[in-house]
mmCIF file of C-alpha atoms in Angstrom:
data_model
loop_
_atom_site.group_PDB
_atom_site.id
_atom_site.type_symbol
_atom_site.label_atom_id
_atom_site.label_comp_id
_atom_site.label_asym_id
_atom_site.label_seq_id
_atom_site.Cartn_x
_atom_site.Cartn_y
_atom_site.Cartn_z
ATOM 1 C CA UNK A 20 -68.437 -57.726 9.478
ATOM 2 C CA UNK A 21 -67.115 -57.097 12.954
ATOM 3 C CA UNK A 22 -64.098 -59.252 12.249
ATOM 4 C CA UNK A 23 -63.524 -57.523 8.957
ATOM 5 C CA UNK A 24 -63.775 -54.113 10.579
ATOM 6 C CA UNK A 25 -61.395 -55.170 13.322
ATOM 7 C CA UNK A 26 -58.936 -56.524 10.711
ATOM 8 C CA UNK A 27 -59.047 -53.320 8.664
ATOM 9 C CA UNK A 28 -58.502 -51.207 11.759
ATOM 10 C CA UNK A 29 -55.483 -53.286 12.763
ATOM 11 C CA UNK A 30 -54.074 -53.066 9.226
ATOM 12 C CA UNK A 31 -54.352 -49.280 9.228
ATOM 13 C CA UNK A 32 -52.749 -49.134 12.683
ATOM 14 C CA UNK A 33 -49.811 -51.277 11.543
ATOM 15 C CA UNK A 34 -49.319 -49.114 8.456
ATOM 16 C CA UNK A 35 -49.263 -45.966 10.623
ATOM 17 C CA UNK A 36 -46.602 -47.540 12.880
ATOM 18 C CA UNK A 37 -44.491 -48.523 9.883
ATOM 19 C CA UNK A 38 -44.705 -45.060 8.367
ATOM 20 C CA UNK A 39 -43.873 -43.419 11.688
ATOM 21 C CA UNK A 40 -40.864 -45.684 12.127
ATOM 22 C CA UNK A 41 -39.615 -44.821 8.629
ATOM 23 C CA UNK A 42 -40.106 -41.150 9.277
ATOM 24 C CA UNK A 43 -38.245 -41.323 12.585
ATOM 25 C CA UNK A 44 -35.368 -43.180 10.961
ATOM 26 C CA UNK A 45 -35.166 -40.569 8.177
ATOM 27 C CA UNK A 46 -35.152 -37.668 10.633
ATOM 28 C CA UNK A 47 -32.421 -39.286 12.688
ATOM 29 C CA UNK A 48 -30.257 -39.859 9.618
ATOM 30 C CA UNK A 49 -30.687 -36.229 8.546
ATOM 31 C CA UNK A 50 -29.616 -34.967 11.972
ATOM 32 C CA UNK A 51 -26.588 -37.279 12.018
ATOM 33 C CA UNK A 52 -25.660 -36.250 8.481
ATOM 34 C CA UNK A 53 -25.844 -32.596 9.444
ATOM 35 C CA UNK A 54 -23.583 -33.217 12.409
ATOM 36 C CA UNK A 55 -21.152 -35.280 10.350
ATOM 37 C CA UNK A 56 -21.313 -32.762 7.554
ATOM 38 C CA UNK A 57 -20.316 -29.988 9.949
ATOM 39 C CA UNK A 58 -17.320 -31.983 11.137
ATOM 40 C CA UNK A 59 -16.307 -32.914 7.601
ATOM 41 C CA UNK A 60 -16.596 -29.307 6.497
ATOM 42 C CA UNK A 61 -14.240 -28.287 9.299
ATOM 43 C CA UNK A 62 -11.767 -31.001 8.303
ATOM 44 C CA UNK A 63 -11.823 -29.854 4.685
ATOM 45 C CA UNK A 64 -11.177 -26.287 5.808
ATOM 46 C CA UNK A 65 -8.214 -27.444 7.879
ATOM 47 C CA UNK A 66 -6.896 -29.368 4.895
ATOM 48 C CA UNK A 67 -7.221 -26.371 2.567
ATOM 49 C CA UNK A 68 -5.774 -23.767 4.927
ATOM 50 C CA UNK A 69 -3.581 -26.009 7.042
ATOM 51 C CA UNK A 70 -5.624 -25.289 10.169
ATOM 52 C CA UNK A 71 -9.302 -24.847 10.912
ATOM 53 C CA UNK A 72 -8.207 -22.021 13.223
ATOM 54 C CA UNK A 73 -6.145 -20.103 10.652
ATOM 55 C CA UNK A 74 -6.186 -16.379 11.393
ATOM 56 C CA UNK A 75 -7.037 -14.117 8.479
ATOM 57 C CA UNK A 76 -4.581 -11.286 7.839
ATOM 58 C CA UNK A 77 -6.066 -8.699 5.503
ATOM 59 C CA UNK A 78 -3.564 -6.498 3.676
ATOM 60 C CA UNK A 79 -4.880 -3.146 2.444
ATOM 61 C CA UNK A 80 -3.009 -1.148 -0.229
ATOM 62 C CA UNK A 81 -4.068 1.900 -2.208
ATOM 63 C CA UNK A 82 -2.590 1.083 -5.636
ATOM 64 C CA UNK A 83 -4.076 -1.298 -8.194
ATOM 65 C CA UNK A 84 -3.145 -4.895 -8.916
ATOM 66 C CA UNK A 85 -0.772 -3.940 -11.753
ATOM 67 C CA UNK A 86 1.552 -2.146 -9.330
ATOM 68 C CA UNK A 87 4.792 -3.610 -7.865
ATOM 69 C CA UNK A 88 3.417 -3.051 -4.359
ATOM 70 C CA UNK A 89 0.636 -5.524 -5.116
ATOM 71 C CA UNK A 90 3.237 -8.013 -6.363
ATOM 72 C CA UNK A 91 5.108 -7.526 -3.097
ATOM 73 C CA UNK A 92 1.948 -8.066 -1.059
ATOM 74 C CA UNK A 93 1.250 -11.302 -2.937
ATOM 75 C CA UNK A 94 4.851 -12.360 -2.269
ATOM 76 C CA UNK A 95 4.241 -11.720 1.444
ATOM 77 C CA UNK A 96 1.124 -13.899 1.274
ATOM 78 C CA UNK A 97 3.081 -16.694 -0.402
ATOM 79 C CA UNK A 98 5.909 -16.584 2.145
ATOM 80 C CA UNK A 99 3.656 -16.534 5.204
ATOM 81 C CA UNK A 100 1.366 -19.312 4.032
ATOM 82 C CA UNK A 101 4.356 -21.468 3.057
ATOM 83 C CA UNK A 102 5.861 -21.109 6.533
ATOM 84 C CA UNK A 103 2.782 -21.431 8.710
ATOM 85 C CA UNK A 104 -0.700 -22.924 8.828
ATOM 86 C CA UNK A 105 -1.662 -20.299 11.414
ATOM 87 C CA UNK A 106 -2.460 -17.576 8.878
ATOM 88 C CA UNK A 107 -4.447 -16.974 5.728
ATOM 89 C CA UNK A 108 -3.424 -13.741 3.961
ATOM 90 C CA UNK A 109 -5.910 -11.777 1.863
ATOM 91 C CA UNK A 110 -4.673 -8.850 -0.266
ATOM 92 C CA UNK A 111 -7.024 -5.964 -1.093
ATOM 93 C CA UNK A 112 -5.788 -3.452 -3.695
ATOM 94 C CA UNK A 113 -7.070 -0.137 -5.069
ATOM 95 C CA UNK A 114 -8.222 1.102 -1.668
ATOM 96 C CA UNK A 115 -10.989 -1.525 -1.590
ATOM 97 C CA UNK A 116 -10.932 -1.480 2.200
ATOM 98 C CA UNK A 117 -9.788 2.102 2.822
ATOM 99 C CA UNK A 118 -7.364 4.775 1.684
ATOM 100 C CA UNK A 119 -3.933 4.897 3.328
ATOM 101 C CA UNK A 120 -4.821 7.206 6.206
ATOM 102 C CA UNK A 121 -8.073 5.440 7.053
ATOM 103 C CA UNK A 122 -6.328 2.054 6.860
ATOM 104 C CA UNK A 123 -3.741 3.189 9.415
ATOM 105 C CA UNK A 124 -6.560 4.334 11.708
ATOM 106 C CA UNK A 125 -8.167 0.911 11.309
ATOM 107 C CA UNK A 126 -4.922 -0.703 12.480
ATOM 108 C CA UNK A 127 -5.036 1.459 15.589
ATOM 109 C CA UNK A 128 -8.634 0.419 16.259
ATOM 110 C CA UNK A 129 -7.895 -3.237 15.613
ATOM 111 C CA UNK A 130 -10.314 -3.502 12.671
ATOM 112 C CA UNK A 131 -7.618 -4.238 10.074
ATOM 113 C CA UNK A 132 -4.511 -6.397 10.262
ATOM 114 C CA UNK A 133 -1.943 -4.946 7.803
ATOM 115 C CA UNK A 134 -1.503 -1.926 5.571
ATOM 116 C CA UNK A 135 1.497 -0.708 3.570
ATOM 117 C CA UNK A 136 1.023 3.042 3.077
ATOM 118 C CA UNK A 137 3.416 5.593 1.679
ATOM 119 C CA UNK A 138 5.053 7.790 4.295
ATOM 120 C CA UNK A 139 3.199 10.970 3.279
ATOM 121 C CA UNK A 140 -0.120 10.086 5.003
ATOM 122 C CA UNK A 141 1.882 9.066 8.091
ATOM 123 C CA UNK A 142 2.559 12.768 8.728
ATOM 124 C CA UNK A 143 -0.987 12.922 10.124
ATOM 125 C CA UNK A 144 0.161 10.603 12.917
ATOM 126 C CA UNK A 145 3.876 11.384 13.253
ATOM 127 C CA UNK A 146 5.023 14.850 12.060
ATOM 128 C CA UNK A 147 8.629 13.664 11.776
ATOM 129 C CA UNK A 148 7.643 11.496 8.806
ATOM 130 C CA UNK A 149 7.473 14.746 6.858
ATOM 131 C CA UNK A 150 11.228 14.465 6.257
ATOM 132 C CA UNK A 151 10.463 12.067 3.417
ATOM 133 C CA UNK A 152 8.401 14.784 1.709
ATOM 134 C CA UNK A 153 11.274 17.275 1.572
ATOM 135 C CA UNK A 154 11.904 17.782 -2.158
ATOM 136 C CA UNK A 155 15.139 17.118 -4.018
ATOM 137 C CA UNK A 156 16.912 15.624 -0.980
ATOM 138 C CA UNK A 157 17.407 11.901 -1.730
ATOM 139 C CA UNK A 158 19.461 11.729 -4.958
ATOM 140 C CA UNK A 159 19.187 8.050 -5.892
ATOM 141 C CA UNK A 160 17.975 4.604 -4.840
ATOM 142 C CA UNK A 161 21.303 3.524 -3.345
ATOM 143 C CA UNK A 162 21.228 6.411 -0.873
ATOM 144 C CA UNK A 163 17.562 5.655 -0.118
ATOM 145 C CA UNK A 164 18.400 2.030 0.751
ATOM 146 C CA UNK A 165 21.250 3.012 3.068
ATOM 147 C CA UNK A 166 19.115 5.631 4.771
ATOM 148 C CA UNK A 167 16.132 3.345 5.389
ATOM 149 C CA UNK A 168 18.027 0.167 6.228
ATOM 150 C CA UNK A 169 20.336 1.913 8.687
ATOM 151 C CA UNK A 170 19.981 3.609 12.053
ATOM 152 C CA UNK A 171 17.857 6.439 10.692
ATOM 153 C CA UNK A 172 15.259 4.029 9.295
ATOM 154 C CA UNK A 173 15.193 2.138 12.594
ATOM 155 C CA UNK A 174 14.679 5.398 14.467
ATOM 156 C CA UNK A 175 11.694 6.288 12.293
ATOM 157 C CA UNK A 176 10.162 2.853 12.873
ATOM 158 C CA UNK A 177 10.591 3.216 16.642
ATOM 159 C CA UNK A 178 8.396 6.333 16.529
ATOM 160 C CA UNK A 179 5.417 4.179 15.554
ATOM 161 C CA UNK A 180 5.147 2.613 18.990
ATOM 162 C CA UNK A 181 3.446 5.605 20.602
ATOM 163 C CA UNK A 182 0.784 5.467 17.882
ATOM 164 C CA UNK A 183 -0.126 1.846 18.598
ATOM 165 C CA UNK A 184 1.615 0.693 15.432
ATOM 166 C CA UNK A 185 4.430 -1.710 14.570
ATOM 167 C CA UNK A 186 6.634 -1.175 11.510
ATOM 168 C CA UNK A 187 8.160 -4.348 10.118
ATOM 169 C CA UNK A 188 9.890 -3.304 6.893
ATOM 170 C CA UNK A 189 10.550 -0.489 4.446
ATOM 171 C CA UNK A 190 9.149 -1.027 0.960
ATOM 172 C CA UNK A 191 9.361 1.302 -2.029
ATOM 173 C CA UNK A 192 6.942 3.608 -3.800
ATOM 174 C CA UNK A 193 9.836 5.317 -5.575
ATOM 175 C CA UNK A 194 10.773 8.627 -7.104
ATOM 176 C CA UNK A 195 7.929 10.929 -8.043
ATOM 177 C CA UNK A 196 7.964 12.479 -11.518
ATOM 178 C CA UNK A 197 5.906 15.123 -13.245
ATOM 179 C CA UNK A 198 3.430 14.792 -16.107
ATOM 180 C CA UNK A 199 1.300 17.513 -17.670
ATOM 181 C CA UNK A 200 -0.803 18.284 -20.713
ATOM 182 C CA UNK A 201 0.486 21.786 -21.514
ATOM 183 C CA UNK A 202 4.229 21.824 -22.266
ATOM 184 C CA UNK A 203 7.531 20.052 -21.772
ATOM 185 C CA UNK A 204 9.070 20.774 -18.375
ATOM 186 C CA UNK A 205 12.847 20.680 -18.067
ATOM 187 C CA UNK A 206 13.453 23.615 -15.757
ATOM 188 C CA UNK A 207 11.895 25.534 -12.883
ATOM 189 C CA UNK A 208 10.824 28.249 -15.325
ATOM 190 C CA UNK A 209 8.678 25.766 -17.272
ATOM 191 C CA UNK A 210 6.472 25.186 -14.219
ATOM 192 C CA UNK A 211 5.144 28.729 -14.145
ATOM 193 C CA UNK A 212 1.359 28.724 -13.800
ATOM 194 C CA UNK A 213 0.861 24.978 -14.318
ATOM 195 C CA UNK A 214 -1.999 23.607 -12.231
ATOM 196 C CA UNK A 215 -0.519 20.460 -10.673
ATOM 197 C CA UNK A 216 -2.497 17.976 -8.615
ATOM 198 C CA UNK A 217 -0.725 17.115 -5.365
ATOM 199 C CA UNK A 218 -1.492 15.250 -2.193
ATOM 200 C CA UNK A 219 -3.015 17.273 0.620
ATOM 201 C CA UNK A 220 0.401 17.757 2.191
ATOM 202 C CA UNK A 221 1.760 21.136 3.286
ATOM 203 C CA UNK A 222 5.342 20.429 2.222
ATOM 204 C CA UNK A 223 4.272 19.383 -1.284
ATOM 205 C CA UNK A 224 1.893 22.321 -1.623
ATOM 206 C CA UNK A 225 4.513 24.844 -0.533
ATOM 207 C CA UNK A 226 7.238 23.313 -2.693
ATOM 208 C CA UNK A 227 5.190 23.453 -5.893
ATOM 209 C CA UNK A 228 4.108 27.009 -5.111
ATOM 210 C CA UNK A 229 7.730 28.008 -4.560
ATOM 211 C CA UNK A 230 8.604 26.530 -7.956
ATOM 212 C CA UNK A 231 5.941 28.662 -9.646
ATOM 213 C CA UNK A 232 3.216 26.060 -10.165
ATOM 214 C CA UNK A 233 -0.357 26.207 -8.926
ATOM 215 C CA UNK A 234 -0.680 23.126 -6.671
ATOM 216 C CA UNK A 235 -4.162 21.675 -6.365
ATOM 217 C CA UNK A 236 -4.789 19.034 -3.673
ATOM 218 C CA UNK A 237 -7.147 16.320 -4.829
ATOM 219 C CA UNK A 238 -8.037 12.723 -4.031
ATOM 220 C CA UNK A 239 -6.099 10.199 -6.093
ATOM 221 C CA UNK A 240 -9.346 8.537 -7.197
ATOM 222 C CA UNK A 241 -10.528 11.810 -8.789
ATOM 223 C CA UNK A 242 -7.300 12.536 -10.639
ATOM 224 C CA UNK A 243 -7.827 10.812 -13.991
ATOM 225 C CA UNK A 244 -11.141 12.513 -14.688
ATOM 226 C CA UNK A 245 -9.740 15.860 -13.469
ATOM 227 C CA UNK A 246 -6.915 15.661 -16.032
ATOM 228 C CA UNK A 247 -9.308 14.451 -18.701
ATOM 229 C CA UNK A 248 -11.611 17.413 -18.099
ATOM 230 C CA UNK A 249 -8.787 19.947 -17.782
ATOM 231 C CA UNK A 250 -9.477 20.720 -14.132
ATOM 232 C CA UNK A 251 -5.741 20.284 -13.576
ATOM 233 C CA UNK A 252 -2.879 20.407 -16.086
ATOM 234 C CA UNK A 253 -0.843 17.614 -14.587
ATOM 235 C CA UNK A 254 0.199 15.509 -11.621
ATOM 236 C CA UNK A 255 3.247 13.876 -10.018
ATOM 237 C CA UNK A 256 3.726 10.201 -9.171
ATOM 238 C CA UNK A 257 6.258 7.406 -9.685
ATOM 239 C CA UNK A 258 6.475 5.982 -13.209
ATOM 240 C CA UNK A 259 4.773 2.657 -12.326
ATOM 241 C CA UNK A 260 1.759 4.536 -10.955
ATOM 242 C CA UNK A 261 1.631 6.851 -13.977
ATOM 243 C CA UNK A 262 1.772 3.940 -16.410
ATOM 244 C CA UNK A 263 -0.523 1.511 -14.558
ATOM 245 C CA UNK A 264 -3.108 4.290 -14.076
ATOM 246 C CA UNK A 265 -3.118 5.003 -17.853
ATOM 247 C CA UNK A 266 -2.327 8.689 -17.383
ATOM 248 C CA UNK A 267 -0.678 8.672 -20.813
ATOM 249 C CA UNK A 268 -4.206 8.676 -22.226
ATOM 250 C CA UNK A 269 -4.817 12.196 -20.876
ATOM 251 C CA UNK A 270 -1.265 13.612 -20.561
ATOM 252 C CA UNK A 271 1.207 14.581 -23.290
ATOM 253 C CA UNK A 272 4.433 15.320 -21.394
ATOM 254 C CA UNK A 273 6.474 13.455 -18.784
ATOM 255 C CA UNK A 274 9.561 14.878 -17.042
ATOM 256 C CA UNK A 275 12.242 13.029 -15.073
ATOM 257 C CA UNK A 276 12.143 15.391 -12.100
ATOM 258 C CA UNK A 277 12.724 12.721 -9.407
ATOM 259 C CA UNK A 278 11.674 15.448 -6.984
ATOM 260 C CA UNK A 279 10.667 13.249 -4.021
ATOM 261 C CA UNK A 280 11.585 9.695 -3.040
ATOM 262 C CA UNK A 281 8.677 8.073 -1.211
ATOM 263 C CA UNK A 282 8.984 4.852 0.780
ATOM 264 C CA UNK A 283 6.183 2.476 1.658
ATOM 265 C CA UNK A 284 6.153 1.163 5.227
ATOM 266 C CA UNK A 285 4.758 -2.231 6.261
ATOM 267 C CA UNK A 286 2.501 -1.746 9.300
ATOM 268 C CA UNK A 287 0.548 -3.847 11.778
ATOM 269 C CA UNK A 288 -1.444 -2.825 14.828
ATOM 270 C CA UNK A 289 0.498 -3.082 18.089
ATOM 271 C CA UNK A 290 -2.209 -5.038 19.940
ATOM 272 C CA UNK A 291 -2.450 -7.635 17.181
ATOM 273 C CA UNK A 292 1.325 -7.934 16.958
ATOM 274 C CA UNK A 293 1.741 -8.430 20.704
ATOM 275 C CA UNK A 294 -0.953 -11.108 20.642
ATOM 276 C CA UNK A 295 1.223 -13.304 18.400
ATOM 277 C CA UNK A 296 3.760 -15.729 19.808
ATOM 278 C CA UNK A 297 7.484 -15.396 19.086
ATOM 279 C CA UNK A 298 7.449 -17.908 16.227
ATOM 280 C CA UNK A 299 4.495 -16.223 14.533
ATOM 281 C CA UNK A 300 6.129 -12.813 14.871
ATOM 282 C CA UNK A 301 9.340 -14.116 13.347
ATOM 283 C CA UNK A 302 7.494 -15.616 10.355
ATOM 284 C CA UNK A 303 5.630 -12.383 9.640
ATOM 285 C CA UNK A 304 8.682 -10.167 10.220
ATOM 286 C CA UNK A 305 10.915 -12.197 7.912
ATOM 287 C CA UNK A 306 8.201 -12.392 5.252
ATOM 288 C CA UNK A 307 7.645 -8.618 5.405
ATOM 289 C CA UNK A 308 11.376 -7.950 4.961
ATOM 290 C CA UNK A 309 11.857 -10.506 2.154
ATOM 291 C CA UNK A 310 8.728 -9.329 0.344
ATOM 292 C CA UNK A 311 9.968 -5.752 0.770
ATOM 293 C CA UNK A 312 13.273 -6.613 -0.896
ATOM 294 C CA UNK A 313 11.316 -8.262 -3.705
ATOM 295 C CA UNK A 314 9.109 -5.155 -3.968
ATOM 296 C CA UNK A 315 12.091 -2.793 -4.254
ATOM 297 C CA UNK A 316 13.704 -4.898 -6.966
ATOM 298 C CA UNK A 317 10.461 -5.213 -8.920
ATOM 299 C CA UNK A 318 9.624 -1.538 -8.453
ATOM 300 C CA UNK A 319 12.916 -0.500 -10.029
ATOM 301 C CA UNK A 320 12.504 -2.931 -12.909
ATOM 302 C CA UNK A 321 8.949 -1.786 -13.495
ATOM 303 C CA UNK A 322 9.924 1.893 -13.216
ATOM 304 C CA UNK A 323 12.372 1.432 -16.106
ATOM 305 C CA UNK A 324 9.825 -0.570 -18.090
ATOM 306 C CA UNK A 325 7.066 1.937 -17.362
ATOM 307 C CA UNK A 326 9.179 4.869 -18.515
ATOM 308 C CA UNK A 327 9.896 3.136 -21.808
ATOM 309 C CA UNK A 328 6.182 2.493 -22.235
ATOM 310 C CA UNK A 329 5.354 6.114 -21.443
ATOM 311 C CA UNK A 330 7.865 7.335 -24.007
ATOM 312 C CA UNK A 331 5.838 5.545 -26.682
ATOM 313 C CA UNK A 332 2.897 7.899 -26.189
ATOM 314 C CA UNK A 333 4.302 10.916 -24.310
ATOM 315 C CA UNK A 334 7.122 13.387 -24.885
ATOM 316 C CA UNK A 335 9.863 12.725 -22.319
ATOM 317 C CA UNK A 336 12.123 15.463 -20.938
ATOM 318 C CA UNK A 337 15.225 14.570 -18.961
ATOM 319 C CA UNK A 338 16.206 17.185 -16.389
ATOM 320 C CA UNK A 339 19.898 18.091 -16.637
ATOM 321 C CA UNK A 340 22.181 18.149 -13.588
ATOM 322 C CA UNK A 341 22.399 21.917 -13.875
ATOM 323 C CA UNK A 342 18.632 22.345 -13.852
ATOM 324 C CA UNK A 343 18.285 19.819 -11.035
ATOM 325 C CA UNK A 344 20.556 22.010 -8.930
ATOM 326 C CA UNK A 345 18.324 24.992 -9.720
ATOM 327 C CA UNK A 346 15.326 23.012 -8.490
ATOM 328 C CA UNK A 347 17.170 22.256 -5.226
ATOM 329 C CA UNK A 348 18.086 25.875 -4.700
ATOM 330 C CA UNK A 349 14.529 27.001 -5.411
ATOM 331 C CA UNK A 350 12.959 24.757 -2.761
ATOM 332 C CA UNK A 351 15.586 25.364 -0.065
ATOM 333 C CA UNK A 352 13.394 27.999 1.668
ATOM 334 C CA UNK A 353 10.624 25.374 1.956
ATOM 335 C CA UNK A 354 12.954 22.968 3.720
ATOM 336 C CA UNK A 355 13.929 25.725 6.159
ATOM 337 C CA UNK A 356 10.277 26.699 6.633
ATOM 338 C CA UNK A 357 9.128 23.201 7.563
ATOM 339 C CA UNK A 358 11.959 22.346 9.920
ATOM 340 C CA UNK A 359 9.913 23.634 12.827
ATOM 341 C CA UNK A 360 6.798 21.583 12.002
ATOM 342 C CA UNK A 361 8.682 18.389 11.161
ATOM 343 C CA UNK A 362 11.283 18.786 13.895
ATOM 344 C CA UNK A 363 14.557 20.610 13.394
ATOM 345 C CA UNK A 364 16.663 17.825 14.915
ATOM 346 C CA UNK A 365 15.172 15.086 12.743
ATOM 347 C CA UNK A 366 15.518 17.189 9.581
ATOM 348 C CA UNK A 367 19.177 17.894 10.330
ATOM 349 C CA UNK A 368 19.811 14.218 11.059
ATOM 350 C CA UNK A 369 18.026 13.199 7.859
ATOM 351 C CA UNK A 370 20.046 15.604 5.701
ATOM 352 C CA UNK A 371 23.302 14.599 7.415
ATOM 353 C CA UNK A 372 22.594 10.901 6.792
ATOM 354 C CA UNK A 373 21.924 11.565 3.117
ATOM 355 C CA UNK A 374 25.144 13.554 2.778
ATOM 356 C CA UNK A 375 27.072 10.753 4.484
ATOM 357 C CA UNK A 376 25.794 8.153 2.015
ATOM 358 C CA UNK A 377 26.140 10.224 -1.175
#
């Protein structure tokens, strides 16, 4: 019995050793697999993005993904990622990250990499950018291109430095046009009493008041429901924005007023920009310019296409040259009024440059 007991005890002991050895081997394999798995995951990331250390550049825009600005932003992403493994570009539309003004502030704080706002919100940072809000000053796209791509455009970009910003290219939002749900508008007289949603911008507010309308500042995100409910009679935006936002569902009339030409400007934060090496800066700069040229071309194509679409469901009124001149004369006091707040010298230079290129 003693021998049997001893044998059974030894057998149990051996089994415990075997099980312990198997368990130790299993634990060691799991730890090694986790370590290998981490390395392999990093390699796969480098293969997908070109570099495990790729820097993410988030691009924030306010319009939706049907707009030519979004197409331009995706073109920028394509160009950058083709040229370099150093960056991964992510495009956020429809103000998913922030509206234009807040996005610019995020650039200054270093919490966002890129935004491409219209120039109107930039007035909050640089008063001189108000020149682009002066109504009925830029007559056509050719003059706009010469103005922005020349010395005047460079001068406006240089002003960004003091705000901790870097401007890399001019893009295009385009000419703003009027829609409303009350009557056809082909002259200044037709605006009388119309409640028009505008941006919260003093030049725009004063200009519409001078033309006889009742301007009502309102957030862009609230506009559709406001028109649907009759809170406002109409609004003003470029044709691509009007069409892609489905305003034809709640508006009956569209007028080719072309009252303001609004650029987009491609911005990065100064600290981020200066942290890039020369080659990286060149890649981003060239991509911003090329994507901007693509954006302008697409914006003009889409503007024509959008207008044709709008005509299918809205009554279109073309403003005659004679009536356009009346509009210009009507808002002239507003231009004079805002020279002091924008800067008299910059306004005079802006108007002189336009006249030179007409």
